XYZ file of C-alpha atoms in Angstrom:
97
model
C -126.480 -95.780 -53.387
C -128.459 -97.905 -55.806
C -131.019 -100.294 -54.500
C -129.818 -103.822 -54.022
C -131.584 -107.102 -54.374
C -132.613 -109.083 -51.419
C -129.796 -111.578 -52.011
C -127.063 -108.847 -51.832
C -125.813 -106.387 -49.493
C -125.651 -106.407 -45.635
C -128.056 -108.178 -43.457
C -129.281 -107.721 -39.870
C -129.621 -111.067 -38.338
C -128.648 -110.621 -34.557
C -126.531 -108.756 -32.119
C -123.861 -107.597 -31.804
C -122.171 -108.364 -35.143
C -125.331 -108.494 -37.319
C -125.456 -106.657 -40.559
C -128.107 -104.550 -42.021
C -130.686 -105.773 -44.505
C -131.804 -102.672 -46.441
C -134.654 -104.568 -48.207
C -136.180 -105.749 -44.898
C -135.788 -102.195 -43.442
C -137.357 -100.740 -46.560
C -140.265 -103.010 -46.228
C -140.668 -101.920 -42.675
C -140.548 -98.300 -43.654
C -143.140 -98.839 -46.443
C -145.451 -100.478 -43.952
C -145.548 -97.080 -42.130
C -145.441 -94.841 -45.287
C -147.981 -96.131 -47.762
C -147.247 -95.220 -51.377
C -143.466 -95.049 -50.980
C -141.833 -96.784 -53.807
C -139.467 -99.667 -52.954
C -136.333 -98.203 -54.552
C -136.633 -94.984 -52.733
C -137.346 -96.661 -49.377
C -134.218 -98.797 -49.812
C -132.127 -95.583 -50.522
C -133.510 -93.803 -47.420
C -132.971 -96.715 -45.224
C -129.444 -97.326 -46.472
C -128.594 -93.682 -45.786
C -130.318 -93.754 -42.279
C -128.268 -96.876 -41.394
C -125.091 -95.149 -42.533
C -125.895 -92.374 -40.156
C -126.601 -94.773 -37.371
C -123.147 -96.381 -37.824
C -121.066 -93.516 -38.646
C -122.603 -90.771 -36.392
C -124.263 -92.983 -33.877
C -127.533 -91.181 -34.274
C -130.922 -92.379 -32.932
C -134.410 -90.958 -32.759
C -134.980 -87.221 -33.397
C -131.319 -86.429 -34.152
C -131.375 -89.037 -36.790
C -134.569 -87.749 -38.222
C -133.007 -84.175 -38.277
C -129.861 -85.463 -40.042
C -132.024 -87.252 -42.642
C -134.176 -84.144 -43.250
C -131.015 -81.940 -43.620
C -129.244 -84.349 -45.871
C -128.571 -83.741 -49.594
C -127.781 -87.455 -50.060
C -131.375 -88.402 -49.936
C -134.558 -86.198 -50.570
C -137.011 -86.678 -47.693
C -139.660 -84.560 -46.132
C -139.925 -84.337 -42.322
C -142.556 -87.055 -42.094
C -140.491 -89.544 -44.098
C -137.377 -88.536 -42.156
C -139.190 -89.292 -38.815
C -140.595 -92.640 -40.130
C -137.134 -93.709 -41.425
C -135.459 -92.641 -38.252
C -138.037 -94.616 -36.178
C -137.294 -97.856 -38.181
C -133.574 -97.355 -38.077
C -133.608 -96.575 -34.336
C -135.728 -99.645 -33.544
C -133.347 -101.818 -35.559
C -130.261 -100.288 -33.898
C -131.741 -100.599 -30.358
C -132.583 -104.214 -30.878
C -129.569 -105.376 -32.747
C -126.680 -102.982 -31.787
C -127.647 -101.422 -28.435
C -128.867 -104.585 -26.651
C -125.530 -106.344 -26.673
C-alpha cells in the first residue's frame, strides 16, 4: 500500500464504527521508534490494521504475523512496536463497544 496523505484514507474517530487513520497511527509508532521514516511507518501501520480487521489479531500474535509477513519488511522490535500501537487502537476503538 502506498502512503496516503492525512486528508485521505480511513480515520479512527470513535467506537464502534470508527475508521483507521494510518497517518495518526504512524505518528504514534514513530514516537516509539525514533528514526523510522514516515512512509515506512504508514505502510507498517496500514498492514497491522489490516491484520487486526481481517484476522482479529492483537498483541503478540499480531507482532508474530507482522514479523512473518512478506507484505512489509519489519524486524521483531518494529513488529512488537507496531502491534502495540495497533492493539491499543483496537482495544480503545473496536473492543470497548
